[in-house]
XYZ file of C-alpha atoms in Angstrom:
759
model
C -41.021 61.722 28.137
C -38.121 59.440 28.823
C -38.487 55.835 27.681
C -38.352 52.849 30.119
C -35.261 50.604 30.130
C -36.153 47.263 28.790
C -37.066 44.805 31.558
C -34.242 42.298 30.818
C -31.715 44.753 31.146
C -33.208 46.123 34.405
C -32.860 42.694 35.791
C -29.400 42.256 34.466
C -28.631 45.652 36.058
C -30.060 44.449 39.399
C -28.131 41.173 39.481
C -25.061 43.013 38.878
C -25.438 45.561 41.638
C -26.605 42.882 44.218
C -23.850 40.290 43.256
C -20.724 42.172 42.274
C -18.083 42.766 45.145
C -16.017 45.870 44.535
C -12.586 46.143 46.202
C -12.509 48.165 49.414
C -12.397 51.927 49.052
C -14.100 51.827 45.743
C -17.783 52.266 47.185
C -17.706 56.035 47.269
C -14.888 57.209 45.096
C -15.782 55.448 41.854
C -16.425 57.652 39.081
C -20.063 57.264 37.745
C -18.819 56.216 34.310
C -16.766 53.453 35.716
C -19.739 52.431 37.720
C -21.865 51.885 34.635
C -18.977 49.979 32.590
C -18.508 47.981 35.710
C -22.181 47.158 36.101
C -22.633 46.441 32.275
C -19.625 44.288 32.096
C -21.052 42.381 35.052
C -24.488 41.937 33.219
C -22.476 40.608 30.253
C -20.605 37.995 32.311
C -24.006 37.102 33.996
C -25.672 36.619 30.679
C -22.698 34.759 29.212
C -22.350 32.327 32.243
C -26.045 31.762 32.497
C -26.145 30.813 28.765
C -23.281 28.337 29.255
C -25.087 26.925 32.646
C -28.306 26.634 30.803
C -26.571 24.568 27.988
C -24.722 22.401 30.791
C -28.021 21.408 32.569
C -30.737 19.212 30.827
C -33.403 21.112 28.818
C -35.959 19.774 31.062
C -36.491 16.893 34.015
C -36.000 13.338 32.807
C -39.372 11.620 32.188
C -40.088 8.037 31.756
C -39.803 8.591 27.894
C -36.047 8.954 28.506
C -35.719 5.374 30.028
C -32.399 4.158 28.886
C -30.336 1.004 29.359
C -27.402 -0.232 31.253
C -28.426 -0.015 34.962
C -31.150 0.490 37.491
C -33.463 3.303 37.033
C -35.179 4.167 40.257
C -38.305 6.001 39.664
C -42.051 6.289 40.008
C -44.918 7.004 37.676
C -46.687 10.081 38.973
C -49.456 12.053 37.322
C -46.866 14.863 36.679
C -43.474 13.264 35.495
C -41.828 16.118 34.587
C -41.661 17.341 38.214
C -39.968 14.237 39.266
C -35.861 14.618 39.931
C -33.568 11.713 39.496
C -30.355 10.435 41.772
C -27.927 8.065 40.325
C -28.379 4.858 41.916
C -25.525 2.452 42.192
C -25.567 -1.047 40.638
C -23.441 -3.147 43.158
C -22.356 -5.472 40.810
C -23.685 -8.093 38.153
C -22.611 -11.904 38.543
C -22.936 -14.394 35.586
C -22.864 -18.125 36.207
C -22.938 -20.442 33.088
C -23.210 -24.218 32.872
C -22.052 -25.628 29.420
C -23.230 -29.213 28.640
C -22.098 -30.181 25.078
C -23.520 -27.710 22.816
C -26.301 -26.148 25.457
C -25.493 -23.407 27.871
C -27.732 -22.653 30.937
C -26.785 -19.266 32.575
C -27.997 -17.341 35.673
C -27.353 -13.477 35.592
C -27.604 -12.004 39.146
C -27.935 -8.312 39.673
C -27.250 -6.698 42.894
C -28.724 -3.217 43.748
C -28.805 -1.238 46.888
C -31.310 1.800 47.608
C -29.087 4.386 49.301
C -31.981 7.071 49.650
C -34.473 7.667 52.454
C -37.274 7.033 49.869
C -39.234 4.437 48.347
C -38.348 3.550 44.909
C -39.449 1.940 41.657
C -36.756 0.810 39.429
C -36.379 0.141 35.764
C -33.288 -1.248 34.257
C -32.307 -2.496 30.736
C -29.616 -5.174 30.412
C -28.649 -7.193 27.261
C -28.515 -11.028 26.670
C -27.558 -13.414 23.759
C -29.674 -12.965 20.753
C -30.841 -16.379 20.827
C -31.612 -16.898 24.358
C -34.611 -18.379 25.594
C -35.413 -16.464 28.714
C -37.712 -18.341 31.117
C -36.976 -17.708 34.817
C -37.167 -14.762 37.066
C -36.592 -14.641 40.741
C -36.699 -11.416 42.841
C -35.300 -10.823 46.407
C -36.144 -7.766 48.152
C -35.118 -7.520 51.535
C -35.722 -10.958 53.083
C -38.300 -11.857 50.496
C -38.167 -14.191 47.447
C -40.848 -14.047 44.739
C -40.681 -16.300 41.522
C -42.080 -15.147 38.372
C -44.629 -16.266 36.120
C -45.291 -15.821 32.316
C -48.341 -13.914 30.943
C -49.292 -11.780 27.913
C -47.300 -8.639 27.956
C -50.365 -6.167 28.821
C -51.833 -8.734 31.146
C -48.461 -8.699 33.052
C -48.247 -5.082 32.948
C -51.541 -4.476 34.562
C -50.657 -7.007 37.209
C -47.536 -5.499 38.110
C -49.173 -2.008 38.224
C -51.982 -2.993 40.338
C -49.369 -4.418 42.656
C -47.284 -1.183 42.610
C -50.107 1.262 43.369
C -51.030 -1.043 46.188
C -47.651 -0.795 47.774
C -46.689 -4.332 47.239
C -43.458 -5.489 45.927
C -43.315 -6.888 42.248
C -40.967 -7.334 39.273
C -41.521 -7.518 35.760
C -39.378 -8.628 32.699
C -40.217 -7.328 29.231
C -38.397 -7.965 25.975
C -37.564 -4.855 23.948
C -35.599 -6.750 21.631
C -34.479 -10.424 21.155
C -31.073 -9.314 22.829
C -32.486 -6.415 24.937
C -34.657 -6.729 27.891
C -36.120 -4.346 30.509
C -36.902 -5.261 34.098
C -39.036 -3.159 36.539
C -39.043 -3.415 40.232
C -41.471 -1.710 42.521
C -41.491 -0.609 46.086
C -37.906 -1.124 47.082
C -37.598 0.135 50.582
C -35.045 2.568 51.993
C -31.675 1.072 52.548
C -32.778 -2.286 51.088
C -30.422 -4.557 49.051
C -32.114 -5.821 45.807
C -31.135 -9.144 43.935
C -32.818 -9.991 40.596
C -31.766 -13.389 39.000
C -32.813 -13.872 35.385
C -32.429 -17.275 33.551
C -31.819 -18.518 30.103
C -30.857 -21.225 27.846
C -28.855 -20.988 24.576
C -27.184 -23.106 21.983
C -23.191 -22.686 21.719
C -22.152 -21.759 18.251
C -19.687 -24.449 16.147
C -17.946 -22.696 13.369
C -14.602 -23.350 11.444
C -13.813 -25.835 14.091
C -14.303 -23.625 17.293
C -16.651 -23.381 19.901
C -17.804 -19.841 20.963
C -20.050 -18.661 23.831
C -20.610 -14.902 23.782
C -22.030 -13.124 26.748
C -23.079 -9.314 25.961
C -22.488 -6.872 29.040
C -23.298 -3.691 27.546
C -26.088 -2.337 25.410
C -24.290 0.045 23.025
C -26.122 3.177 21.897
C -28.628 2.509 18.829
C -29.628 4.680 15.988
C -33.320 4.853 15.106
C -34.150 7.094 12.132
C -37.553 8.712 11.767
C -40.280 6.198 11.054
C -41.077 8.625 7.985
C -37.719 8.541 6.474
C -37.696 4.734 5.772
C -38.427 4.337 1.987
C -40.197 1.414 0.205
C -40.730 -1.691 2.138
C -39.181 -0.114 5.162
C -41.548 2.620 5.368
C -44.689 -0.076 5.661
C -42.621 -2.164 7.860
C -41.810 0.654 10.195
C -45.416 1.498 10.633
C -46.890 -2.196 10.991
C -44.173 -4.439 12.136
C -41.794 -2.691 14.405
C -41.908 -3.437 18.154
C -44.204 -0.870 19.958
C -43.375 1.507 20.777
C -40.463 1.874 18.593
C -38.449 4.469 20.655
C -34.769 4.878 20.883
C -35.470 5.828 24.380
C -36.020 2.284 25.551
C -32.912 0.779 23.674
C -30.391 3.648 23.831
C -28.389 4.365 27.143
C -27.296 7.399 28.796
C -23.427 6.942 29.141
C -20.818 7.115 31.749
C -17.787 9.346 30.462
C -14.515 7.320 30.543
C -12.360 7.840 33.614
C -15.461 9.348 35.541
C -16.146 6.103 37.644
C -16.172 2.323 37.541
C -19.935 1.620 36.885
C -21.559 -1.775 36.664
C -18.630 -4.275 37.592
C -19.100 -7.721 36.546
C -17.959 -11.274 37.921
C -18.276 -14.138 35.817
C -17.536 -18.040 36.264
C -18.401 -21.052 34.068
C -18.058 -24.505 33.945
C -17.867 -26.508 30.721
C -18.481 -30.036 29.992
C -17.551 -30.262 26.447
C -18.250 -34.043 26.164
C -15.202 -34.549 23.902
C -11.332 -33.974 24.602
C -10.308 -30.350 24.393
C -7.296 -28.955 22.734
C -7.577 -25.517 23.914
C -9.850 -22.842 25.642
C -9.334 -19.136 25.861
C -11.141 -15.727 25.966
C -10.044 -13.166 23.284
C -12.114 -10.327 25.405
C -10.814 -11.159 29.077
C -8.020 -12.542 30.915
C -9.283 -15.791 32.707
C -8.161 -18.353 35.404
C -8.891 -21.884 33.858
C -8.679 -25.119 35.847
C -9.101 -28.506 34.151
C -11.338 -31.516 35.132
C -10.115 -34.187 33.050
C -9.690 -33.745 29.357
C -12.795 -32.525 28.375
C -13.992 -30.443 31.082
C -13.121 -26.988 32.432
C -13.812 -24.415 34.979
C -13.041 -20.719 34.766
C -13.587 -17.283 36.230
C -12.315 -13.866 35.442
C -8.704 -13.014 36.340
C -9.652 -9.860 37.678
C -12.287 -9.687 40.687
C -14.490 -7.601 38.597
C -14.295 -5.975 35.374
C -16.339 -2.970 33.781
C -19.601 -3.798 31.586
C -17.939 -2.374 28.629
C -17.619 -5.230 26.270
C -18.841 -8.638 25.471
C -17.468 -11.571 27.374
C -16.385 -14.147 24.535
C -15.079 -17.813 25.461
C -13.616 -19.938 22.560
C -12.531 -23.705 22.743
C -11.351 -26.306 20.083
C -11.760 -30.063 20.498
C -8.662 -32.047 20.138
C -7.458 -33.393 16.758
C -10.090 -35.795 15.426
C -12.451 -35.006 18.207
C -14.578 -32.548 16.540
C -18.408 -33.775 16.030
C -19.711 -34.803 12.590
C -23.202 -34.911 14.415
C -24.858 -34.558 17.575
C -28.406 -35.177 18.860
C -29.702 -34.183 22.317
C -33.169 -34.913 23.454
C -35.695 -34.860 26.286
C -39.126 -35.695 26.841
C -41.968 -33.146 27.827
C -45.532 -33.075 27.752
C -45.623 -36.284 25.869
C -43.116 -35.290 23.174
C -39.532 -35.947 22.320
C -37.726 -32.424 22.053
C -34.457 -32.803 20.067
C -31.385 -30.553 19.032
C -29.770 -31.618 16.048
C -26.182 -30.595 14.728
C -24.708 -32.052 11.639
C -21.208 -31.080 10.177
C -21.383 -31.793 6.372
C -18.042 -32.731 4.900
C -15.697 -30.066 3.159
C -15.523 -30.466 -0.618
C -13.796 -27.131 -1.109
C -10.652 -28.806 -2.465
C -10.869 -29.088 -6.293
C -14.252 -27.037 -6.220
C -14.536 -24.980 -9.313
C -14.443 -21.211 -8.280
C -17.377 -19.410 -10.025
C -17.261 -16.039 -10.997
C -18.530 -13.481 -8.592
C -20.164 -9.801 -8.288
C -19.360 -8.746 -4.733
C -20.661 -5.478 -3.048
C -18.898 -4.323 -0.139
C -20.720 -2.117 2.302
C -19.007 -0.484 5.214
C -20.494 1.530 7.976
C -18.825 5.120 8.458
C -21.477 6.273 11.046
C -20.372 8.130 14.276
C -20.617 4.868 16.529
C -17.817 3.639 14.168
C -15.223 6.166 15.429
C -12.113 5.008 17.195
C -10.859 1.462 16.915
C -13.990 0.269 15.074
C -13.450 1.996 11.852
C -9.844 1.134 11.714
C -10.882 -2.667 12.181
C -13.477 -2.221 9.547
C -10.953 -0.740 7.106
C -8.737 -3.344 7.707
C -11.519 -6.045 6.908
C -12.288 -4.579 3.700
C -8.930 -4.021 2.557
C -8.149 -7.889 3.325
C -11.568 -8.841 1.331
C -10.689 -6.343 -1.655
C -7.077 -7.993 -2.079
C -8.738 -11.619 -2.411
C -10.908 -10.660 -5.337
C -10.113 -12.731 -8.218
C -9.516 -11.335 -11.952
C -12.749 -12.788 -12.908
C -14.647 -10.969 -10.342
C -16.491 -7.758 -10.373
C -17.083 -5.403 -7.155
C -18.148 -2.346 -5.793
C -17.754 -0.564 -2.444
C -20.819 1.395 -0.495
C -20.169 3.767 2.411
C -22.903 5.047 4.721
C -23.629 7.269 7.446
C -26.493 9.740 7.209
C -26.375 9.345 3.543
C -24.751 6.458 1.362
C -22.599 6.531 -1.948
C -20.734 4.021 -4.126
C -17.118 4.097 -5.215
C -17.886 3.377 -8.636
C -21.137 4.145 -10.608
C -21.568 0.187 -11.271
C -19.460 -2.647 -10.266
C -16.139 -3.030 -12.242
C -13.829 -5.808 -12.801
C -11.247 -6.664 -10.031
C -8.124 -5.540 -11.995
C -4.900 -4.078 -10.091
C -5.597 -0.633 -10.804
C -9.531 -0.982 -9.684
C -8.391 -2.607 -6.647
C -5.811 -0.072 -5.820
C -8.304 2.771 -6.502
C -10.636 1.149 -3.942
C -7.832 0.755 -1.319
C -7.065 4.438 -1.531
C -10.669 5.272 -1.139
C -11.249 2.862 1.664
C -8.156 4.514 3.820
C -9.480 7.943 3.413
C -12.995 7.296 4.977
C -13.827 8.883 8.512
C -16.693 8.108 10.857
C -19.346 10.546 11.618
C -23.161 11.129 11.474
C -26.221 8.626 11.893
C -26.560 5.280 10.798
C -29.092 5.084 7.786
C -28.721 1.337 6.875
C -31.541 1.368 4.731
C -29.787 3.829 2.371
C -27.037 1.468 2.044
C -29.290 -1.379 1.529
C -31.191 0.126 -1.451
C -27.864 0.719 -3.023
C -26.558 -2.790 -2.518
C -29.663 -4.830 -3.066
C -31.044 -4.519 -6.678
C -33.272 -7.653 -6.632
C -31.567 -8.984 -9.693
C -31.280 -12.836 -10.714
C -27.979 -13.947 -12.713
C -27.124 -17.121 -13.393
C -23.610 -16.273 -14.788
C -22.242 -14.788 -11.420
C -22.555 -15.592 -7.558
C -23.875 -12.148 -6.553
C -22.756 -11.168 -3.092
C -22.967 -8.639 -0.263
C -20.405 -8.205 2.489
C -21.727 -5.669 5.271
C -19.168 -4.499 7.562
C -20.867 -2.722 10.559
C -21.541 -2.454 14.367
C -25.014 -2.906 13.831
C -25.674 -0.134 16.210
C -29.313 0.460 14.983
C -32.813 0.144 16.546
C -34.886 -0.130 13.383
C -34.129 -3.862 12.903
C -37.243 -5.240 11.455
C -37.655 -2.490 8.665
C -33.968 -3.281 7.655
C -34.969 -7.048 7.595
C -38.026 -6.143 5.100
C -35.760 -4.337 2.788
C -33.387 -7.203 2.828
C -36.247 -9.769 2.109
C -37.665 -7.345 -0.542
C -34.474 -6.654 -2.568
C -32.290 -9.819 -2.052
C -32.932 -11.425 -5.530
C -30.507 -14.132 -5.744
C -27.840 -12.349 -4.062
C -26.274 -13.477 -0.771
C -25.891 -11.310 2.318
C -22.966 -11.627 4.733
C -22.428 -9.663 7.855
C -19.153 -8.756 9.606
C -19.661 -7.514 13.176
C -17.138 -4.864 14.395
C -16.272 -3.850 17.729
C -16.385 -4.864 21.279
C -20.216 -4.919 21.531
C -21.648 -5.447 18.182
C -25.507 -5.885 17.795
C -25.592 -9.735 17.631
C -29.525 -9.970 16.908
C -29.294 -7.762 13.792
C -25.978 -9.426 12.325
C -27.176 -13.034 12.844
C -30.888 -12.124 11.494
C -29.596 -9.825 8.611
C -27.431 -12.798 7.479
C -30.153 -15.440 8.010
C -32.508 -13.362 5.788
C -29.954 -12.834 3.366
C -29.042 -16.592 2.995
C -25.284 -15.832 4.104
C -23.524 -16.066 7.252
C -21.943 -13.896 10.109
C -18.489 -13.156 11.833
C -17.360 -10.845 14.423
C -14.270 -8.946 14.455
C -13.559 -7.664 17.797
C -9.986 -6.055 17.588
C -7.314 -5.503 15.062
C -5.333 -8.787 15.901
C -8.642 -10.936 14.726
C -9.056 -8.979 11.415
C -6.794 -11.621 9.228
C -7.979 -14.834 10.869
C -11.832 -14.046 11.211
C -11.995 -12.135 7.829
C -9.751 -14.740 6.022
C -12.039 -17.563 7.361
C -15.358 -15.811 6.153
C -13.869 -15.069 2.880
C -12.772 -18.236 2.266
C -15.955 -19.728 2.873
C -18.165 -17.358 0.864
C -16.003 -18.322 -2.195
C -17.355 -21.556 -2.444
C -20.973 -22.424 -0.871
C -20.879 -26.170 0.545
C -24.324 -27.345 1.398
C -27.664 -25.998 -0.233
C -31.150 -27.187 -0.431
C -31.126 -28.724 3.304
C -34.273 -30.181 4.497
C -34.940 -32.040 7.823
C -37.583 -35.119 8.059
C -39.041 -37.210 10.522
C -41.816 -39.790 9.989
C -45.108 -37.858 9.492
C -47.016 -40.414 11.935
C -44.780 -38.836 14.627
C -46.367 -35.462 14.257
C -43.060 -33.539 13.764
C -42.455 -29.969 13.723
C -39.102 -28.594 13.030
C -37.613 -25.228 13.353
C -36.490 -23.543 11.513
C -38.208 -24.739 8.471
C -35.947 -23.187 5.861
C -32.277 -23.422 6.544
C -30.027 -21.059 4.650
C -27.089 -22.460 2.467
C -24.264 -23.559 4.493
C -20.642 -22.804 4.252
C -17.337 -24.762 5.065
C -17.106 -25.181 8.669
C -20.440 -24.510 9.414
C -23.094 -27.180 10.703
C -26.696 -27.802 10.085
C -28.585 -26.740 13.514
C -32.340 -26.958 13.995
C -34.747 -28.261 16.808
C -37.289 -30.902 16.231
C -40.234 -32.011 18.317
C -41.943 -35.434 17.745
C -43.916 -38.248 19.211
C -41.769 -40.924 21.035
C -42.938 -43.192 18.127
C -40.624 -41.610 15.484
C -38.018 -43.254 13.392
C -34.582 -41.598 12.501
C -34.023 -38.017 11.728
C -32.962 -37.390 8.057
C -30.926 -34.587 6.989
C -30.721 -33.981 3.267
C -29.168 -31.309 0.927
C -27.033 -30.669 -1.967
C -23.392 -30.848 -1.373
C -21.234 -29.196 -4.264
C -24.102 -29.939 -6.574
C -24.530 -33.619 -5.736
C -27.263 -35.248 -3.475
C -26.190 -35.580 0.260
C -28.036 -37.324 2.981
C -27.494 -38.240 6.556
C -29.776 -40.412 9.172
C -29.484 -39.744 12.887
C -31.176 -41.722 15.612
C -34.542 -40.009 16.807
C -33.328 -39.877 20.677
C -29.791 -39.851 21.646
C -27.523 -38.266 24.442
C -30.754 -37.512 26.743
C -30.314 -34.359 28.842
C -32.388 -35.392 31.802
C -35.648 -33.662 31.067
C -34.352 -30.319 32.565
C -36.467 -28.448 29.947
C -33.333 -26.777 28.040
C -33.931 -28.687 24.770
C -37.794 -27.850 25.016
C -37.157 -24.305 25.692
C -34.672 -24.030 22.707
C -37.267 -25.729 20.386
C -39.903 -22.998 21.602
C -37.349 -20.133 21.290
C -36.676 -21.497 17.649
C -40.379 -21.548 16.984
C -40.912 -17.979 17.979
C -37.855 -16.735 15.924
C -39.099 -18.661 12.684
C -42.737 -17.195 13.501
C -41.261 -13.686 13.734
C -39.111 -14.333 10.775
C -42.234 -14.519 8.395
C -43.161 -10.869 9.018
C -41.060 -9.337 6.699
C -42.437 -11.847 3.917
C -45.838 -10.530 4.471
C -47.456 -12.840 6.999
C -50.370 -11.764 8.994
C -49.351 -10.007 12.021
C -52.147 -11.054 14.288
C -51.925 -14.589 13.338
C -48.027 -14.526 14.275
C -48.800 -12.722 17.240
C -51.416 -15.624 18.419
C -48.965 -18.283 17.565
C -45.979 -16.492 19.445
C -48.197 -15.928 22.554
C -49.327 -19.814 22.535
C -45.819 -21.106 22.228
C -44.458 -18.922 24.904
C -46.985 -19.257 27.311
C -46.671 -23.080 27.108
C -42.737 -22.658 27.657
C -42.607 -19.732 30.060
C -40.793 -17.738 27.455
C -40.341 -13.880 27.311
C -41.138 -12.605 23.986
C -42.170 -9.458 22.287
C -45.734 -10.206 23.372
C -45.272 -12.013 26.634
C -43.483 -11.145 29.821
C -42.444 -12.572 33.363
C -43.964 -11.100 36.425
C -43.485 -11.706 39.974
C -45.850 -10.259 42.789
C -45.539 -10.438 46.469
C -49.318 -9.798 47.705
C -47.901 -8.492 51.075
C -48.035 -4.615 51.090
C -44.922 -3.011 52.014
C -45.049 0.593 51.333
C -46.772 2.567 53.626
C -50.087 4.211 52.309
C -49.513 7.588 50.867
C -45.657 7.314 50.967
C -44.357 8.522 47.556
C -41.873 7.199 45.213
C -38.917 8.937 44.035
C -36.737 8.252 40.706
C -33.092 8.061 39.938
C -31.168 6.665 37.029
C -28.020 4.797 36.178
C -26.221 5.147 33.000
C -23.863 2.474 31.207
C -20.491 2.481 30.031
C -19.632 3.436 26.513
C -18.382 0.065 24.745
C -14.523 -0.262 24.564
C -13.002 1.047 21.804
C -15.900 3.562 20.896
C -14.869 7.465 20.713
C -15.852 9.309 23.751
C -15.778 12.516 21.837
C -18.480 11.566 19.504
C -20.955 10.997 22.547
C -19.826 13.421 25.275
C -19.978 17.346 25.586
C -17.129 19.436 26.778
C -18.593 19.851 30.259
C -20.682 17.665 32.354
C -23.348 17.721 34.788
C -22.757 18.372 38.703
C -23.716 14.971 40.384
C -26.108 15.455 43.343
C -25.276 14.068 46.830
C -27.267 11.587 48.482
C -28.769 12.060 52.126
C -28.033 9.488 54.714
C -30.891 6.707 53.889
C -33.274 5.578 56.587
C -35.247 2.236 56.806
C -39.088 2.400 57.081
C -38.843 2.105 60.906
C -36.941 5.422 60.797
C -33.544 3.626 61.673
C -30.486 4.747 59.771
C -28.934 2.476 57.222
C -25.400 1.680 56.975
C -24.862 1.548 53.312
C -21.671 -0.165 52.052
C -18.794 1.959 52.335
C -17.550 1.606 48.783
C -21.163 2.347 47.656
C -21.156 5.920 49.390
C -17.597 6.598 48.422
C -18.864 5.856 44.401
C -22.089 7.928 44.779
C -20.313 11.047 46.288
C -17.141 10.924 44.478
C -16.295 13.861 42.742
C -14.836 11.569 39.999
C -18.041 9.788 39.974
C -19.943 9.131 36.420
C -20.552 12.184 34.249
C -23.627 11.921 32.117
C -24.039 12.409 28.534
C -27.287 14.348 28.288
C -26.841 16.935 25.382
C -24.831 16.664 22.059
C -21.041 17.718 21.653
C -20.637 21.512 21.570
C -24.047 21.961 23.472
C -22.619 25.047 25.483
C -22.510 27.994 22.886
C -19.196 29.014 21.898
C -20.581 32.671 21.622
C -21.370 32.346 25.391
C -17.796 31.340 26.167
C -16.520 34.351 24.143
C -18.782 36.620 25.794
C -17.631 35.316 29.270
C -13.963 35.859 28.424
C -14.736 39.511 27.216
C -16.562 40.252 30.281
C -13.940 39.046 32.586
C -11.128 41.024 30.638
C -13.348 44.040 30.962
C -13.866 43.612 34.563
C -10.314 43.166 35.215
C -9.266 46.258 33.384
C -12.039 48.480 34.944
C -11.130 47.462 38.400
C -7.485 47.974 37.665
C -7.940 51.638 36.245
C -10.363 52.492 39.080
C -7.884 51.324 41.940
C -5.263 53.325 40.407
C -7.447 56.413 40.217
C -8.787 56.049 43.916
C -5.083 55.642 44.960
C -3.970 58.870 43.424
């Protein structure tokens, strides 16, 4: 009894017989063996090409759990999200406007979106802000309507938003995913409508080593989040109990636009700076600027280009004229019966003549995949400079980490010339690849020891591309001992939240190195600081009768060129603000007036005080504070000052229904750019997904929409963004080999058959 052919082979033969076109004249004269070989070869080609095609396509439709950052995600929340397809949605542009008054910056980020589709849309987008920003304003314009946001507890705000969305009303919601990553959701965007979202925030300008620095993050770099079960010791418990819920890499890691495949998320930026003192210089190490002066102490500026890609942070720096640098500054305002003050005090520099204490220094270098390209070269140069500065009485070791971690020496060794030379050779040979398992590096570097004979320091060089920050802070607190941890941010878009907070928990300071040209200056300044701490045991006091509340309560040790910065709230009856500490081991004290340089009561200082209080409350979690008590205190502070936090959100609802009842909502996604200097080969497959094209959009009344010509060109351009959806090498090499063999086999069979027929 003959056996039946396998169904798969029958299907392959059927496809071959129906899709293969043979040359004219071969239909009747082809030998049977040639027909069989031809069918088998066609089946082989079909199989191989099918495997490659399957590798190029997403393994399943994108779902809400895949939400990423960097732009507008136009989508709905239907019962079966797996059935929803998404189309690219354009971000027209982002405009950033900043006003700096002394050491306080007020910024408005305006993001313009356009719905080019004929459908009603819900949009979710993720965007970066400075890690210390007090986000307190939301304004939404959809079509011709303006809606202002109000603060509420996160769950209540989400419920209010969901109810408005389901009722067909326009609404917007801003939620904090990390202190420097925010997510905004917009409901019921009509066909062809232009959407404008404005977010306002306040922050303090950093003063360090005689230079003011204002950093505006413009791209959310991909973040690595290890499985919670893989975190050991203190990090394991923290990942389970303290990490933001949900701790999902999908909410903080963006899909990416392949370089050269489109100009996504263009940004315009302008600023006015009233420094309050004569200025010597102002420049940006990240972008070309057009700067005009307004007297000796004020400047206005804009980007030299009309728009720039959102692929790196914007950094602005300025220096006061000689002799004009502040030794102290107090800005204050009254709100709700209290005086809110921002205090900055610059201690003198006692480094000249100070004895240099022997040190044990552990250098940690990030060699994960995100450090590929320019970043690893910057990190190697920074580490080489640090090793060269070691003194003969110092001891040192080097730790590298990616998916795992290892040390150069079994134990720290004396920094004699042979050891330094061996370390330099080892560092030069490092390559960047793999994941970002910082927990393993911290466990090697932090041993919890206390040693009065040596000053133990850890210099951590990384881009900070992680999403499990809380767990890592817990490891730092648990294992620090008497060590001090210093962080060096590498690259064009470092995770400022991790870098600043890790240094704060570690009692140290931090620096940024954006490119190779900055390595000598920035690392030289940092290394000179950490060789001799300047001010320790710092405290800020105000009359107890004035009910003072100062944040942060504990100020880390300070190093040369860094000021004491704190916020204070007190009753108007308070006396002077007293700052004390130990300067090179000797008592130090300075008194400041309780109310100076009033800001006019615009709410900036009160918002910054509240932001500092929230940060300080959250900082107690790695030390074992009751999470529920912390949550209640954070919510109370945020509601009183209209702040977006981990547990509070801004929500804006227009009560007028807009979307016709029963009309569905469709989904789409806009990716972000890869940060400048990152290696594209780490993040992109060899093939990209074909981009769908848009139908002509129509408004709700059925009239066609004339979308901006540039927008339509970008949307349907063959050179538009190619999305990263699969890891490198997702298309099977075996499938490619099969396809090549099949092609050669087909060509040979057709050639031989053609000759036979002609003869």
